[in-house]
CSV table of C-alpha atoms in Angstrom, one decimal:
chain,number,residue,atom,x,y,z
A,98,MET,CA,16.8,82.3,55.5
A,99,SER,CA,14.9,84.3,53.6
A,100,ASP,CA,12.6,83.8,50.1
A,101,ARG,CA,13.5,86.8,48.4
A,102,PRO,CA,9.8,89.8,47.3
A,103,SER,CA,8.7,88.8,43.6
A,104,PRO,CA,6.4,91.2,41.3
A,105,VAL,CA,4.1,88.7,41.2
A,106,ARG,CA,0.5,88.4,43.0
A,107,SER,CA,0.5,86.5,45.7
A,108,ALA,CA,-1.4,85.5,48.8
A,109,VAL,CA,-0.9,83.3,51.6
A,110,VAL,CA,-3.3,81.1,53.5
A,111,LEU,CA,-2.6,79.8,56.7
A,112,GLY,CA,-4.8,77.2,57.1
A,113,GLY,CA,-5.4,74.1,55.1
A,114,SER,CA,-9.0,73.3,56.5
A,115,LEU,CA,-12.2,73.7,54.9
A,116,ALA,CA,-12.0,77.4,55.3
A,117,GLY,CA,-8.0,77.8,54.6
A,118,LEU,CA,-9.1,75.9,51.1
A,119,LEU,CA,-12.2,78.2,50.1
A,120,ALA,CA,-10.3,81.6,50.6
A,121,ALA,CA,-7.7,79.8,49.0
A,122,ARG,CA,-10.2,79.7,45.7
A,123,ALA,CA,-11.4,83.1,46.4
A,124,LEU,CA,-8.1,84.5,46.3
A,125,VAL,CA,-7.3,83.2,42.7
A,126,GLU,CA,-8.7,85.7,40.9
A,127,PHE,CA,-6.4,87.8,41.7
A,128,ALA,CA,-3.6,86.6,42.9
A,129,ASP,CA,-0.9,84.7,40.7
A,130,ARG,CA,0.1,82.3,43.5
A,131,VAL,CA,-1.8,81.4,46.6
A,132,THR,CA,0.3,79.2,49.7
A,133,VAL,CA,-2.2,77.2,51.7
A,134,VAL,CA,0.3,76.4,54.6
A,135,GLU,CA,-0.8,73.1,57.0
A,136,ARG,CA,0.5,72.3,60.0
A,137,ASP,CA,-0.1,68.7,59.2
A,138,VAL,CA,-0.8,66.6,56.2
A,139,LEU,CA,-3.7,67.0,54.2
A,140,PRO,CA,-5.3,63.2,53.3
A,141,ASP,CA,-5.5,62.2,49.8
A,142,GLY,CA,-9.5,60.9,49.8
A,143,PRO,CA,-12.4,61.5,52.7
A,144,GLU,CA,-10.5,60.1,55.4
A,145,PRO,CA,-9.8,61.6,59.0
A,146,ARG,CA,-7.4,64.9,59.0
A,147,ARG,CA,-5.6,65.4,62.6
A,148,ASN,CA,-6.9,67.9,64.6
A,149,LEU,CA,-10.1,68.2,63.3
A,150,PRO,CA,-12.1,65.8,66.5
A,151,GLN,CA,-15.5,67.9,65.7
A,152,ALA,CA,-15.3,65.6,62.4
A,153,ARG,CA,-16.9,62.9,63.6
A,154,HIS,CA,-19.9,64.6,64.9
A,155,VAL,CA,-22.9,65.0,62.7
A,156,HIS,CA,-22.5,68.2,60.3
A,157,MET,CA,-24.3,70.3,57.6
A,158,LEU,CA,-24.1,72.7,54.7
A,159,TRP,CA,-26.7,75.2,54.6
A,160,SER,CA,-28.3,76.5,51.7
A,161,GLY,CA,-26.0,79.2,52.4
A,162,GLY,CA,-23.6,77.8,52.5
A,163,SER,CA,-23.9,75.0,49.9
A,164,ARG,CA,-24.7,78.0,47.5
A,165,ALA,CA,-21.7,80.0,48.7
A,166,VAL,CA,-19.8,76.8,48.1
A,167,GLU,CA,-21.6,76.2,44.5
A,168,GLU,CA,-20.0,80.1,43.4
A,169,LEU,CA,-16.6,79.1,44.2
A,170,VAL,CA,-15.7,75.8,43.3
A,171,PRO,CA,-18.8,75.3,40.3
A,172,GLY,CA,-20.3,71.5,40.1
A,173,VAL,CA,-18.8,70.6,43.8
A,174,GLY,CA,-23.0,69.8,44.3
A,175,GLU,CA,-23.3,67.3,42.0
A,176,LEU,CA,-19.9,66.0,43.5
A,177,LEU,CA,-21.2,65.4,46.6
A,178,LEU,CA,-24.0,63.7,45.5
A,179,ASP,CA,-22.5,61.3,42.9
A,180,ALA,CA,-20.3,60.6,45.9
A,181,GLY,CA,-23.5,59.4,47.8
A,182,ALA,CA,-24.3,62.6,50.2
A,183,ASN,CA,-28.2,63.6,50.8
A,184,ARG,CA,-29.6,66.7,49.5
A,185,LEU,CA,-32.6,66.9,51.9
A,186,ALA,CA,-35.5,69.7,52.1
A,187,VAL,CA,-35.4,72.2,55.0
A,188,THR,CA,-38.1,71.0,56.5
A,189,THR,CA,-39.8,69.1,55.1
A,190,ASP,CA,-37.4,66.1,55.4
A,191,MET,CA,-36.7,67.3,59.2
A,192,VAL,CA,-38.3,65.4,62.0
A,193,ALA,CA,-37.4,68.6,64.5
A,194,LEU,CA,-38.8,69.1,68.9
A,195,SER,CA,-37.8,72.3,69.5
A,196,PRO,CA,-38.2,73.9,73.5
A,197,GLN,CA,-41.4,74.8,71.8
A,198,GLY,CA,-42.7,72.4,70.3
A,199,TRP,CA,-42.5,69.8,66.9
A,200,PHE,CA,-41.9,71.5,63.9
A,201,ARG,CA,-44.4,70.5,61.2
A,202,ARG,CA,-42.8,69.1,58.0
A,203,TRP,CA,-44.2,72.6,55.8
A,204,ALA,CA,-43.2,72.6,52.1
A,205,GLU,CA,-39.5,72.9,50.8
A,206,SER,CA,-38.1,76.3,51.9
A,207,HIS,CA,-34.3,75.9,51.7
A,208,HIS,CA,-32.3,72.8,51.5
A,209,THR,CA,-28.8,71.4,53.1
A,210,PHE,CA,-26.2,69.0,52.3
A,211,LEU,CA,-25.5,65.6,54.8
A,212,CYS,CA,-22.7,64.0,54.8
A,213,GLY,CA,-19.4,62.8,56.3
A,214,ARG,CA,-17.2,65.1,57.4
A,215,ASP,CA,-14.0,63.5,55.8
A,216,LEU,CA,-16.3,63.4,52.0
A,217,LEU,CA,-17.2,66.7,51.9
A,218,ASP,CA,-13.5,68.2,52.7
A,219,ALA,CA,-11.8,65.9,50.5
A,220,THR,CA,-14.8,66.6,47.8
A,221,VAL,CA,-14.1,70.6,48.0
A,222,ARG,CA,-9.8,69.7,48.4
A,223,ALA,CA,-9.6,68.0,45.4
A,224,GLN,CA,-11.0,70.8,43.2
A,225,ILE,CA,-9.4,73.1,44.5
A,226,LEU,CA,-6.1,71.9,44.3
A,227,ASP,CA,-6.0,71.2,40.9
A,228,ASP,CA,-5.1,74.7,40.4
A,229,ASP,CA,-1.1,74.6,39.5
A,230,ARG,CA,-2.1,78.6,41.3
A,231,ILE,CA,-2.5,77.0,44.2
A,232,LYS,CA,0.2,75.3,45.8
A,233,LEU,CA,0.3,73.6,49.1
A,234,VAL,CA,3.1,73.5,51.9
A,235,GLU,CA,2.0,70.3,54.2
A,236,HIS,CA,4.2,70.2,57.9
A,237,ALA,CA,5.0,74.1,58.1
A,238,GLU,CA,4.4,75.9,61.2
A,239,ALA,CA,3.3,79.6,61.3
A,240,LEU,CA,5.4,81.4,64.0
A,241,GLY,CA,4.3,85.3,63.9
A,242,LEU,CA,3.6,87.7,60.8
A,243,GLU,CA,6.2,89.8,58.9
A,244,GLY,CA,6.1,93.6,58.5
A,245,THR,CA,4.9,96.2,61.3
A,246,ASP,CA,1.5,97.5,63.2
A,247,GLU,CA,0.5,99.8,59.3
A,248,ALA,CA,1.2,96.8,57.0
A,249,VAL,CA,2.0,92.5,57.0
A,250,THR,CA,4.8,91.9,54.2
A,251,GLY,CA,4.5,88.8,54.9
A,252,VAL,CA,4.7,84.8,57.4
A,253,ARG,CA,7.5,83.1,59.3
A,254,LEU,CA,7.7,79.7,59.1
A,255,ARG,CA,8.8,76.4,60.6
A,256,SER,CA,8.9,73.3,58.4
A,257,ALA,CA,9.2,69.9,60.1
A,258,ASP,CA,12.9,69.4,60.1
A,259,GLY,CA,13.2,72.9,61.7
A,260,SER,CA,14.1,74.9,59.6
A,261,ARG,CA,12.6,78.4,59.2
A,262,ARG,CA,11.5,81.0,56.4
A,263,THR,CA,10.2,83.8,56.0
A,264,LEU,CA,7.5,83.9,52.6
A,265,HIS,CA,6.5,87.3,51.6
A,266,ALA,CA,3.0,88.1,50.5
A,267,ASP,CA,0.8,90.7,49.7
A,268,LEU,CA,-2.2,89.0,51.7
A,269,VAL,CA,-1.8,87.0,54.1
A,270,VAL,CA,-5.1,85.5,55.6
A,271,ASP,CA,-5.1,83.7,58.8
A,272,ALA,CA,-7.9,79.9,58.7
A,273,THR,CA,-6.0,78.5,61.4
A,274,GLY,CA,-9.4,77.7,63.4
A,275,ARG,CA,-9.6,77.8,67.1
A,276,ALA,CA,-5.6,77.4,68.1
A,277,SER,CA,-5.4,80.6,65.9
A,278,ARG,CA,-2.9,83.1,67.7
A,279,ALA,CA,-3.5,86.2,65.6
A,280,PRO,CA,-4.0,88.1,68.9
A,281,HIS,CA,-0.8,87.5,69.7
A,282,TRP,CA,0.7,87.9,66.8
A,283,LEU,CA,-1.2,91.8,66.6
A,284,ARG,CA,0.8,92.8,70.0
A,285,GLU,CA,4.1,91.9,68.6
A,286,LEU,CA,3.5,94.2,65.8
A,287,GLY,CA,2.7,96.7,68.4
A,288,LEU,CA,-1.3,96.6,67.9
A,289,PRO,CA,-3.7,95.9,71.0
A,290,GLU,CA,-5.5,92.5,71.2
A,291,PRO,CA,-9.3,92.4,69.9
A,292,ALA,CA,-12.3,92.4,72.5
A,293,ARG,CA,-13.6,89.2,72.8
A,294,ARG,CA,-16.3,87.1,74.2
A,295,VAL,CA,-17.3,83.4,75.1
A,296,VAL,CA,-20.1,81.9,75.5
A,297,ASP,CA,-19.7,77.9,76.6
A,298,SER,CA,-21.8,75.9,78.2
A,299,GLY,CA,-20.6,73.1,78.6
A,300,LEU,CA,-21.9,71.1,76.2
A,301,VAL,CA,-20.0,68.0,75.6
A,302,TYR,CA,-20.8,65.8,71.9
A,303,ALA,CA,-20.6,62.0,71.8
A,304,SER,CA,-21.3,60.7,68.4
A,305,ARG,CA,-21.5,57.2,67.1
A,306,MET,CA,-22.5,56.4,63.6
A,307,TYR,CA,-24.7,53.3,62.1
A,308,ARG,CA,-26.0,51.2,59.8
A,309,ALA,CA,-29.4,52.0,59.2
A,310,PRO,CA,-32.0,49.7,58.3
A,311,GLU,CA,-31.5,49.2,54.2
A,312,ALA,CA,-35.4,50.2,53.5
A,313,ALA,CA,-33.8,53.7,55.3
A,314,TRP,CA,-31.3,54.1,53.3
A,315,GLN,CA,-33.1,56.4,51.1
A,316,GLY,CA,-35.2,59.9,51.2
A,317,PHE,CA,-35.1,59.0,55.5
A,318,PRO,CA,-34.9,62.6,57.1
A,319,VAL,CA,-32.9,64.6,59.9
A,320,VAL,CA,-33.7,63.9,63.3
A,321,ASN,CA,-33.2,66.0,65.9
A,322,VAL,CA,-34.5,66.3,69.2
A,323,GLN,CA,-33.9,69.4,70.6
A,324,ALA,CA,-32.4,71.1,74.1
A,325,ASP,CA,-34.4,73.5,76.4
A,326,PRO,CA,-31.8,76.2,77.9
A,327,ARG,CA,-34.6,77.4,79.9
A,328,GLY,CA,-35.7,74.2,81.5
A,329,ASP,CA,-34.6,72.8,84.7
A,330,GLY,CA,-31.7,71.1,84.9
A,331,PRO,CA,-28.8,70.7,82.0
A,332,GLY,CA,-29.6,71.3,77.7
A,333,ARG,CA,-29.8,67.9,76.3
A,334,ALA,CA,-30.1,66.8,72.3
A,335,GLY,CA,-29.8,64.2,69.9
A,336,VAL,CA,-29.3,64.5,66.4
A,337,LEU,CA,-29.8,61.4,63.7
A,338,MET,CA,-28.2,62.3,61.0
A,339,PRO,CA,-28.3,59.9,57.5
A,340,ILE,CA,-25.5,60.7,55.4
A,341,GLU,CA,-23.5,58.0,52.8
A,342,ASP,CA,-23.8,54.5,52.4
A,343,GLY,CA,-26.6,53.6,53.9
A,344,CYS,CA,-25.4,55.0,57.3
A,345,TRP,CA,-26.6,57.1,60.0
A,346,LEU,CA,-24.3,58.9,61.9
A,347,VAL,CA,-25.6,59.7,65.6
A,348,SER,CA,-24.9,62.7,67.9
A,349,LEU,CA,-25.7,63.4,71.2
A,350,SER,CA,-25.0,66.2,73.4
A,351,GLY,CA,-24.9,67.5,77.1
A,352,THR,CA,-23.9,70.4,79.1
A,353,ARG,CA,-22.2,70.7,82.4
A,354,GLY,CA,-23.9,67.8,84.8
A,355,GLY,CA,-25.6,66.2,81.5
A,356,GLU,CA,-23.0,64.9,79.9
A,357,PRO,CA,-23.6,62.0,77.5
A,358,PRO,CA,-21.4,58.9,78.0
A,359,SER,CA,-18.9,57.3,76.4
A,360,ASP,CA,-20.1,53.6,76.7
A,361,GLY,CA,-22.1,52.5,73.3
A,362,ALA,CA,-24.7,50.6,75.9
A,363,GLU,CA,-24.5,53.6,77.9
A,364,PHE,CA,-25.3,55.6,74.6
A,365,THR,CA,-28.4,54.5,73.9
A,366,ARG,CA,-29.9,54.3,77.2
A,367,PHE,CA,-28.8,58.5,77.1
A,368,ALA,CA,-30.9,59.2,73.9
A,369,ARG,CA,-33.7,57.1,75.7
A,370,GLU,CA,-34.1,57.8,78.9
A,371,GLU,CA,-32.2,61.5,79.0
A,372,LEU,CA,-33.7,63.2,75.7
A,373,ARG,CA,-36.8,65.4,76.0
A,374,HIS,CA,-38.1,62.7,73.7
A,375,PRO,CA,-37.1,58.7,73.3
A,376,VAL,CA,-37.3,58.8,69.0
A,377,ILE,CA,-33.8,58.6,68.4
A,378,ALA,CA,-33.1,55.5,70.9
A,379,ASP,CA,-36.4,54.0,68.9
A,380,LEU,CA,-35.2,54.6,65.8
A,381,LEU,CA,-31.6,52.8,66.6
A,382,ALA,CA,-33.5,50.0,68.1
A,383,GLY,CA,-33.3,48.8,64.6
A,384,ALA,CA,-30.4,50.1,63.5
A,385,GLU,CA,-26.1,47.8,63.6
A,386,PRO,CA,-23.6,50.0,65.3
A,387,LEU,CA,-20.5,50.3,63.1
A,388,THR,CA,-18.2,52.5,65.5
A,389,ALA,CA,-17.2,53.5,69.1
A,390,VAL,CA,-18.5,56.6,70.9
A,391,SER,CA,-16.4,59.5,69.8
A,392,ILE,CA,-16.2,62.2,72.2
A,393,THR,CA,-15.8,65.9,71.8
A,394,ARG,CA,-15.4,68.6,74.4
A,395,THR,CA,-14.8,71.9,72.5
A,396,THR,CA,-17.7,73.3,71.4
A,397,SER,CA,-17.3,77.2,73.2
A,398,ASN,CA,-18.7,79.7,71.4
A,399,ARG,CA,-16.0,82.0,70.9
A,400,ARG,CA,-15.7,85.3,68.9
A,401,HIS,CA,-12.6,87.9,68.0
A,402,TYR,CA,-14.3,91.6,67.4
A,403,TYR,CA,-11.3,92.5,64.7
A,404,GLU,CA,-13.4,94.2,63.0
A,405,ARG,CA,-13.7,97.0,65.7
A,406,MET,CA,-10.7,97.4,66.2
A,407,ALA,CA,-9.4,101.2,65.7
A,408,ALA,CA,-6.0,100.2,63.9
A,409,TRP,CA,-5.8,97.4,61.5
A,410,PRO,CA,-2.4,96.5,59.5
A,411,ASP,CA,-3.0,96.2,55.9
A,412,ASN,CA,-2.7,92.8,54.2
A,413,PHE,CA,-4.2,90.4,57.4
A,414,THR,CA,-7.3,88.8,57.0
A,415,VAL,CA,-8.3,86.3,59.4
A,416,MET,CA,-11.4,84.0,58.9
A,417,GLY,CA,-13.2,81.0,59.6
A,418,ASP,CA,-13.0,79.5,63.5
A,419,ALA,CA,-10.3,81.9,63.7
A,420,LEU,CA,-12.5,85.1,63.7
A,421,ALA,CA,-14.8,83.1,65.7
A,422,ALA,CA,-16.4,79.9,66.6
A,423,TYR,CA,-19.1,78.5,67.4
A,424,ASN,CA,-21.6,75.4,69.7
A,425,PRO,CA,-21.6,72.7,66.4
A,426,ILE,CA,-24.9,71.7,67.9
A,427,TYR,CA,-26.1,74.7,65.4
A,428,GLY,CA,-24.8,73.3,61.9
A,429,HIS,CA,-23.6,77.1,60.8
A,430,GLY,CA,-19.3,76.7,61.4
A,431,MET,CA,-19.2,75.4,57.9
A,432,SER,CA,-21.4,77.7,56.0
A,433,VAL,CA,-20.3,80.8,57.9
A,434,ALA,CA,-16.5,80.1,56.8
A,435,ALA,CA,-17.8,79.9,52.5
A,436,GLN,CA,-20.2,83.3,53.3
A,437,SER,CA,-17.1,84.6,54.2
A,438,ALA,CA,-15.3,83.4,51.2
A,439,VAL,CA,-17.2,85.3,49.2
A,440,ALA,CA,-17.7,88.0,51.0
A,441,LEU,CA,-13.8,88.5,50.7
A,442,ARG,CA,-13.7,87.9,47.1
A,443,ASP,CA,-16.5,90.3,46.8
A,444,VAL,CA,-14.7,93.1,48.7
A,445,ILE,CA,-11.5,93.0,46.0
A,446,ARG,CA,-13.8,93.1,43.6
A,447,ARG,CA,-14.8,96.1,44.3
A,448,GLN,CA,-11.7,97.8,45.5
A,449,GLY,CA,-9.3,96.5,43.9
A,450,TRP,CA,-6.3,94.2,45.1
A,451,GLY,CA,-3.4,95.6,46.8
A,452,THR,CA,-5.7,99.6,47.8
A,453,PRO,CA,-4.6,100.7,51.1
A,454,GLY,CA,-7.3,99.8,53.6
A,455,LEU,CA,-7.8,96.7,51.8
A,456,ALA,CA,-7.8,94.5,54.8
A,457,GLY,CA,-9.6,96.3,56.9
A,458,ARG,CA,-12.9,96.2,54.7
A,459,ILE,CA,-12.3,92.5,54.1
A,460,GLN,CA,-12.7,92.0,58.2
A,461,LYS,CA,-15.6,94.2,58.2
A,462,ALA,CA,-17.2,92.4,55.3
A,463,VAL,CA,-16.0,88.9,57.1
A,464,ALA,CA,-17.5,89.5,60.2
A,465,GLU,CA,-21.4,89.8,58.9
A,466,PRO,CA,-21.6,85.8,58.1
A,467,VAL,CA,-20.4,85.6,61.7
A,468,ALA,CA,-22.8,88.3,63.6
A,469,ALA,CA,-26.2,86.0,61.9
A,470,ALA,CA,-24.4,82.7,63.4
A,471,TRP,CA,-23.5,83.7,66.3
A,472,ASP,CA,-26.5,85.7,67.3
A,473,LEU,CA,-28.2,82.1,66.9
A,474,ALA,CA,-25.2,80.5,68.7
A,475,THR,CA,-25.5,82.5,71.8
A,476,SER,CA,-29.3,83.2,72.2
A,477,GLN,CA,-29.4,79.9,73.5
A,478,ASP,CA,-26.0,79.1,75.0
A,479,VAL,CA,-26.1,82.1,77.0
A,480,PHE,CA,-28.9,80.3,79.5
A,481,TYR,CA,-26.8,77.3,81.0
A,482,PRO,CA,-25.6,78.3,84.2
A,483,GLY,CA,-21.4,79.2,84.1
A,484,ALA,CA,-22.6,79.9,80.4
A,485,THR,CA,-20.5,83.4,80.5
A,486,ASP,CA,-19.4,85.0,83.7
A,487,LYS,CA,-22.1,87.4,83.9
A,488,GLY,CA,-25.0,86.3,82.8
A,489,PRO,CA,-27.2,87.0,80.1
A,490,THR,CA,-26.9,90.7,79.4
A,491,LEU,CA,-30.5,92.4,78.9
A,492,ARG,CA,-29.6,92.5,74.8
A,493,ASP,CA,-29.5,88.8,75.2
A,494,ARG,CA,-32.4,88.3,77.1
A,495,LEU,CA,-34.8,90.3,75.1
A,496,LEU,CA,-33.1,88.9,71.7
A,497,ALA,CA,-34.1,84.7,73.9
A,498,ALA,CA,-37.3,86.1,74.4
A,499,TYR,CA,-38.2,87.2,70.7
A,500,VAL,CA,-37.0,83.8,68.6
A,501,GLY,CA,-38.4,81.7,71.5
A,502,ARG,CA,-41.9,83.7,70.7
A,503,LEU,CA,-40.7,83.5,66.8
A,504,MET,CA,-40.1,79.6,66.9
A,505,ARG,CA,-43.3,79.0,68.7
A,506,THR,CA,-45.4,80.9,65.7
A,507,ALA,CA,-43.7,78.9,63.3
A,508,THR,CA,-44.3,75.9,65.2
A,509,GLY,CA,-47.9,75.8,63.7
A,510,ASN,CA,-47.5,79.0,60.7
A,511,GLY,CA,-46.0,77.6,57.6
A,512,ARG,CA,-45.3,81.5,56.7
A,513,ILE,CA,-43.3,82.3,59.7
A,514,ALA,CA,-41.4,78.8,59.7
A,515,ARG,CA,-40.7,79.7,56.2
A,516,ARG,CA,-38.5,83.2,57.5
A,517,VAL,CA,-36.8,81.1,60.5
A,518,THR,CA,-35.8,78.9,58.0
A,519,ASP,CA,-34.7,81.5,56.1
A,520,VAL,CA,-32.7,82.7,58.9
A,521,THR,CA,-31.0,79.0,60.2
A,522,SER,CA,-30.2,78.4,56.6
A,523,LEU,CA,-28.2,82.0,56.1
A,524,GLU,CA,-29.9,82.4,53.5
A,525,ARG,CA,-31.0,86.0,54.9
A,526,GLY,CA,-30.3,88.2,57.7
A,527,ALA,CA,-31.6,88.5,60.8
A,528,GLU,CA,-33.6,91.2,60.0
A,529,ALA,CA,-35.5,89.4,57.8
A,530,LEU,CA,-37.3,88.6,61.2
A,531,LEU,CA,-37.9,91.7,62.3
A,532,THR,CA,-40.7,93.1,59.3
A,533,PRO,CA,-44.2,94.3,61.0
A,534,SER,CA,-45.6,90.9,59.3
A,535,VAL,CA,-43.0,89.0,61.2
A,536,VAL,CA,-44.1,90.7,64.2
A,537,LEU,CA,-47.3,90.6,64.0
A,538,ALA,CA,-47.8,86.8,63.1
A,539,ALA,CA,-45.5,86.5,66.1
A,540,ALA,CA,-47.9,88.4,68.6
A,541,ILE,CA,-50.2,86.0,67.5
A,542,GLY,CA,-48.9,82.8,67.6
A,543,PRO,CA,-49.1,79.7,66.2
A,544,LEU,CA,-52.3,79.4,63.2
A,545,LYS,CA,-52.6,75.6,64.2
A,546,PRO,CA,-52.7,73.0,66.8
A,547,PRO,CA,-48.8,71.8,68.4
A,548,LEU,CA,-48.1,68.4,67.5
A,549,SER,CA,-48.9,65.4,70.2
A,550,GLY,CA,-45.6,63.4,68.8
A,551,PRO,CA,-42.6,63.2,66.0
A,552,PRO,CA,-44.4,63.5,62.6
A,553,LEU,CA,-43.0,60.8,61.5
A,554,ARG,CA,-44.6,59.1,58.1
A,555,PRO,CA,-45.9,55.3,58.8
A,556,GLU,CA,-43.3,54.6,56.5
A,557,GLU,CA,-40.5,55.9,57.9
A,558,TRP,CA,-41.0,53.8,61.3
A,559,LYS,CA,-41.8,50.7,59.7
A,560,ALA,CA,-38.6,51.3,57.3
A,561,ALA,CA,-36.4,51.8,60.3
A,562,GLU,CA,-37.6,48.9,62.4
């Protein structure tokens, strides 16, 4: 069975993830009909979605990402706050131990939205799907692309009942996540597979939900004990994140040989004895566990360099985790997906719908926000044993040495802390860290002495008792 091509402008987005839905939202400015194809069934509200195990762990929507989401879905920030999400200032509302020492709680430079992934997805999803131009097709699996090595004309689907059809489209966007089969599909069209790089620290995530002490329900900071990739032994980290409904979501992580436990009692022991500081365990002493421990092992950094391919078919684009997936400990996946959707929209605005070579230009544009997050993640993870086949490259070593120097400077220099958060919040590109004044400051080092312990305020310690 085959749908006959229609004269209307049409687009197909594969995957009903946040990345896929934001891409669909970007495309309705140009297409008369956007079809979102989802393998499973999306929940009606803030409930768990199948095949999204990372939803049980901490997520952050950095200000660079939240601005992109707001640009595509105006008013969504207020909706999230109304639903119970927190908007915290960076770094005012953060207590973080870096490999170079404790960060000070400088005046607000940026912000982050904090809530459970189910709530965030449901809030964004409801706004995007409340548009007659966007059609959701569930229980449908993409089998391959229709077309040639020069142009894609649609996608072959298989429904839950086994029936097959071809859905024709002027543009197909692959947002199917880490399970993307785009390299195989391109090979079927006669194109080579793209170059790719994997940096796998072997990190395992363990997360648990807690009821925070009532006095800590409002205005409590994020507490983050980071791993030291240059230290002896595995890297172990933990983060306590205040989310909706007076809850704390706590994620512990460890690389090969230092994996966190799945047992509840051992979870707290790990936080106290294995992390570089016991502050998270101290805070949990006054909290009530609400869930069992959830474990995730799919955390490698993996990037496909589609933008470098010598030939690229018209009418096909890869985005989101299908393009590049990151160790979730850095919290950049959602923000990159949102910025990529904005890049998709902006390229079509400039070039025009259906312009020859449009898809190739889109692929290069969506690679730009990917590159910033990729360098931030891999500059750390590459130093863990076994992360890559050949170990850190010279570029990796030079980048890590400079970033480490910057981070140390940021612990005692507010101006440099602001520049670092410009980049980690995905508000500016890495070039912001390479200006002469920043390089000079990094050479000089911190202007204030290191902190001796976590910069929690007395009332915050008391609220968590």
